[in-house]
Short mmCIF file of C-alpha atoms in Angstrom, two decimals:
data_model
loop_
_atom_site.label_atom_id
_atom_site.label_comp_id
_atom_site.label_asym_id
_atom_site.label_seq_id
_atom_site.Cartn_x
_atom_site.Cartn_y
_atom_site.Cartn_z
CA GLU A 78 129.52 95.48 85.49
CA ASP A 79 127.87 98.38 85.48
CA GLN A 80 126.66 99.41 81.62
CA VAL A 81 125.31 101.94 79.88
CA THR A 82 124.29 101.86 76.51
CA GLN A 83 122.66 104.60 73.72
CA SER A 84 121.33 104.35 70.77
CA PRO A 85 121.30 105.78 68.07
CA GLU A 86 124.52 106.90 67.88
CA ALA A 87 123.58 109.73 65.73
CA LEU A 88 120.32 110.86 64.41
CA ARG A 89 119.07 114.26 62.06
CA LEU A 90 115.85 115.43 62.57
CA GLN A 91 113.98 117.94 60.74
CA GLU A 92 112.92 121.28 62.93
CA GLY A 93 109.78 119.89 63.94
CA GLU A 94 110.66 116.73 63.99
CA SER A 95 109.77 114.84 67.22
CA SER A 96 111.97 111.24 68.10
CA SER A 97 113.14 109.77 71.39
CA LEU A 98 116.83 108.81 72.10
CA ASN A 99 117.52 105.63 74.18
CA CYS A 100 119.97 104.72 76.99
CA SER A 101 119.73 101.46 77.87
CA TYR A 102 121.99 100.40 81.30
CA THR A 103 122.46 97.68 84.25
CA VAL A 104 124.27 98.90 87.32
CA SER A 105 124.32 97.16 90.68
CA GLY A 106 121.87 99.22 92.80
CA LEU A 107 120.82 102.49 90.46
CA ARG A 108 120.81 105.51 92.94
CA GLY A 109 120.43 108.68 90.15
CA LEU A 110 120.59 108.09 86.23
CA PHE A 111 121.19 111.35 84.70
CA TRP A 112 121.46 113.19 81.69
CA TYR A 113 124.11 116.06 80.21
CA ARG A 114 123.80 117.88 77.05
CA GLN A 115 127.70 119.14 75.33
CA ASP A 116 128.21 120.89 73.34
CA PRO A 117 131.20 120.35 70.92
CA GLY A 118 134.55 121.36 72.76
CA LYS A 119 132.74 121.97 76.48
CA GLY A 120 132.01 120.46 79.58
CA PRO A 121 128.82 118.57 80.21
CA GLU A 122 125.93 120.68 80.99
CA PHE A 123 123.26 119.16 83.23
CA LEU A 124 119.65 118.36 81.91
CA PHE A 125 118.58 115.70 84.74
CA THR A 126 118.26 113.26 87.66
CA LEU A 127 115.93 110.29 87.54
CA TYR A 128 115.89 108.38 90.67
CA SER A 129 113.35 105.64 90.35
CA ALA A 130 110.84 103.50 87.78
CA GLY A 131 108.42 105.42 86.59
CA GLU A 132 109.35 108.92 86.75
CA GLU A 133 109.60 111.45 84.38
CA LYS A 134 110.83 115.01 84.23
CA GLU A 135 109.98 117.78 81.44
CA LYS A 136 112.21 120.79 80.64
CA GLU A 137 110.98 122.77 77.36
CA ARG A 138 111.30 120.35 74.70
CA LEU A 139 112.49 117.51 76.79
CA LYS A 140 111.18 114.72 78.78
CA ALA A 141 113.20 112.20 80.23
CA THR A 142 111.40 109.56 81.34
CA LEU A 143 112.86 105.77 83.24
CA THR A 144 112.17 101.79 83.51
CA LYS A 145 113.87 99.51 85.60
CA LYS A 146 116.36 98.97 82.61
CA GLU A 147 116.33 102.25 80.90
CA SER A 148 115.85 105.81 79.76
CA PHE A 149 113.96 107.63 77.02
CA LEU A 150 114.56 111.31 76.56
CA HIS A 151 111.94 112.62 73.97
CA ILE A 152 112.30 115.86 72.15
CA THR A 153 109.61 117.99 71.15
CA ALA A 154 109.50 119.64 68.01
CA PRO A 155 112.96 120.10 68.08
CA LYS A 156 115.08 123.41 67.10
CA PRO A 157 118.27 123.99 65.57
CA GLU A 158 119.93 125.13 68.80
CA ASP A 159 118.63 121.54 70.08
CA SER A 160 121.72 120.23 67.91
CA ALA A 161 123.99 118.67 70.73
CA THR A 162 125.49 115.53 71.92
CA TYR A 163 122.77 114.24 74.21
CA LEU A 164 124.78 111.70 77.11
CA CYS A 165 123.42 109.42 79.83
CA ALA A 166 125.07 108.50 82.79
CA VAL A 167 124.04 106.22 85.27
CA GLN A 168 125.53 106.17 88.97
CA ALA A 169 125.57 102.71 91.36
CA GLY A 170 124.33 102.27 95.33
CA GLY A 171 127.31 99.86 95.80
CA THR A 172 130.12 101.07 97.96
CA GLY A 173 133.04 102.67 96.77
CA ALA A 174 133.33 105.82 95.13
CA ASN A 175 129.75 108.21 93.38
CA ASN A 176 131.08 108.30 90.39
CA LEU A 177 129.22 108.56 87.18
CA PHE A 178 129.39 106.12 84.65
CA PHE A 179 129.25 107.43 80.93
CA GLY A 180 127.43 106.47 77.77
CA THR A 181 129.03 106.83 74.27
CA GLY A 182 126.23 109.64 73.55
CA THR A 183 124.18 110.06 70.73
CA ARG A 184 124.89 113.21 69.03
CA LEU A 185 121.81 114.91 67.85
CA THR A 186 121.78 117.54 64.89
CA VAL A 187 117.92 119.50 63.63
CA ILE A 188 118.31 120.58 60.08
CA PRO A 189 116.44 124.07 59.99
CA ASP B 252 128.24 132.90 91.01
CA ALA B 253 130.99 131.36 88.98
CA GLY B 254 130.56 127.75 88.09
CA VAL B 255 133.12 125.42 87.82
CA THR B 256 136.89 126.99 86.50
CA GLN B 257 139.58 125.18 84.91
CA SER B 258 142.97 125.84 83.63
CA PRO B 259 144.09 126.22 81.79
CA THR B 260 141.41 125.49 78.55
CA HIS B 261 144.24 124.35 76.14
CA LEU B 262 147.53 122.63 76.82
CA ILE B 263 150.05 121.50 73.95
CA LYS B 264 152.77 119.03 75.42
CA THR B 265 155.20 117.01 74.06
CA ARG B 266 156.02 112.79 75.17
CA GLY B 267 157.41 111.86 78.42
CA GLN B 268 156.66 115.51 79.75
CA HIS B 269 154.88 116.55 82.57
CA VAL B 270 151.20 118.37 82.71
CA THR B 271 149.05 119.47 86.22
CA LEU B 272 145.66 120.56 85.43
CA ARG B 273 143.93 123.04 87.65
CA CYS B 274 139.82 123.28 88.92
CA SER B 275 138.08 125.29 90.60
CA PRO B 276 134.57 123.35 92.66
CA ILE B 277 131.53 126.08 92.83
CA SER B 278 131.75 128.20 95.97
CA GLY B 279 130.26 125.52 98.65
CA HIS B 280 130.93 122.43 97.02
CA LYS B 281 133.29 120.21 98.89
CA SER B 282 133.96 117.36 96.37
CA VAL B 283 135.62 117.48 93.33
CA SER B 284 136.15 114.73 90.65
CA TRP B 285 138.31 114.24 87.30
CA TYR B 286 137.13 112.98 84.14
CA GLN B 287 138.82 111.79 80.98
CA GLN B 288 136.81 112.91 77.44
CA VAL B 289 138.92 110.83 74.84
CA LEU B 290 136.75 112.06 71.08
CA GLY B 291 133.81 110.22 70.65
CA GLN B 292 133.77 108.38 73.92
CA GLY B 293 132.07 109.54 76.99
CA PRO B 294 133.49 111.06 80.44
CA GLN B 295 135.62 108.11 82.30
CA PHE B 296 136.52 108.53 85.62
CA ILE B 297 139.79 109.25 86.63
CA PHE B 298 139.40 110.34 90.56
CA GLN B 299 136.83 111.77 93.06
CA TYR B 300 138.54 113.43 95.94
CA TYR B 301 136.30 114.86 99.03
CA GLU B 302 137.78 116.93 101.95
CA LYS B 303 141.02 116.84 100.94
CA GLU B 304 140.71 112.78 100.98
CA GLU B 305 140.97 110.88 97.72
CA ARG B 306 137.15 108.96 97.63
CA GLY B 307 137.28 106.73 94.59
CA ARG B 308 139.99 105.96 91.93
CA GLY B 309 139.04 105.00 88.01
CA ASN B 310 141.11 102.43 85.83
CA PHE B 311 143.24 104.50 85.03
CA PRO B 312 147.45 104.12 85.39
CA ASP B 313 149.75 105.17 88.35
CA ARG B 314 150.75 107.87 85.87
CA PHE B 315 147.78 109.66 86.81
CA SER B 316 147.50 111.15 90.68
CA ALA B 317 145.57 114.33 91.89
CA ARG B 318 145.12 116.56 95.06
CA GLN B 319 142.49 118.28 96.87
CA PHE B 320 143.34 121.63 98.77
CA PRO B 321 142.10 123.39 101.89
CA ASN B 322 139.87 125.29 99.76
CA TYR B 323 138.71 122.48 97.56
CA SER B 324 140.31 122.95 94.73
CA SER B 325 142.10 120.43 93.09
CA GLU B 326 144.98 119.70 90.88
CA LEU B 327 145.50 116.39 88.61
CA ASN B 328 148.55 115.57 87.30
CA VAL B 329 150.11 113.36 84.52
CA ASN B 330 153.28 112.01 84.36
CA ALA B 331 155.31 110.64 81.16
CA LEU B 332 152.49 111.86 78.87
CA LEU B 333 151.90 109.33 76.51
CA LEU B 334 150.24 110.36 73.07
CA GLY B 335 147.16 108.30 74.09
CA ASP B 336 146.61 110.85 77.34
CA SER B 337 145.26 113.59 74.65
CA ALA B 338 141.64 114.33 75.45
CA LEU B 339 139.10 115.67 77.02
CA TYR B 340 140.12 116.26 80.94
CA LEU B 341 136.82 117.63 82.83
CA CYS B 342 136.36 118.33 86.67
CA ALA B 343 133.16 118.27 88.70
CA SER B 344 132.47 119.39 91.64
CA SER B 345 129.48 118.09 93.87
CA LEU B 346 128.05 119.50 97.21
CA GLU B 347 129.59 117.15 99.79
CA PHE B 348 130.09 113.41 98.79
CA GLY B 349 127.51 111.16 98.79
CA ARG B 350 125.01 113.33 97.53
CA GLU B 351 125.62 113.74 93.84
CA ILE B 352 122.61 113.00 93.03
CA TYR B 353 121.52 116.49 94.32
CA GLY B 354 124.21 118.52 91.91
CA TYR B 355 127.11 117.40 89.99
CA THR B 356 128.50 120.25 87.72
CA PHE B 357 130.97 119.69 85.17
CA GLY B 358 133.53 122.03 84.06
CA SER B 359 134.39 123.78 79.87
CA GLY B 360 137.18 121.44 80.29
CA THR B 361 141.09 121.45 79.40
CA ARG B 362 141.96 120.36 76.41
CA LEU B 363 145.52 118.78 76.84
CA THR B 364 146.94 117.58 73.28
CA VAL B 365 150.34 115.42 73.54
CA VAL B 366 153.01 115.51 70.76
#
């Protein structure tokens, strides 16, 4: 059964204090691993898709990496506006629907 | 260019009632998916539609149904509402079925409260 576990559940950082969020996954044939950012009461906002182990992608202060078992979202010198819930999701490569299977998210708070 | 549009944004219903939620995908996107997000949890897959046909269904009771129209917009219907149906309902669109990895965009959602 597909499973996505995100840690930590919540993270408080001082502005400028770099850290990493973890997403561990078990899936039958990974087609893609997605990172989304979600602000309260809003829909998820797309950040990255990673397709294969060893792949890395960057966007401003965010960098996502992928191994065969987990993905990391590194946040460098975060700012208060980076405060949000970060969701990880996988898409399996088996037959059937091409839906995303989400973790429960990491709630990030950046303190000025 | 408009993103994924959902209506209404907020809704309050009484237990036992029926509700219809609507979604318009990004222009050119032909696949629409529905997700339920309970407070504090990640989104959970309900349905995926492509070319007006159901292509996938999550683990939800038959009270949940959906359809897609020729213009690719979609409706999610929930009958006999329960308190546990209170959630943020998200619609996501993608270019085609099987091409979600090239873009899977969510709307802002409909906040449904059942009292």
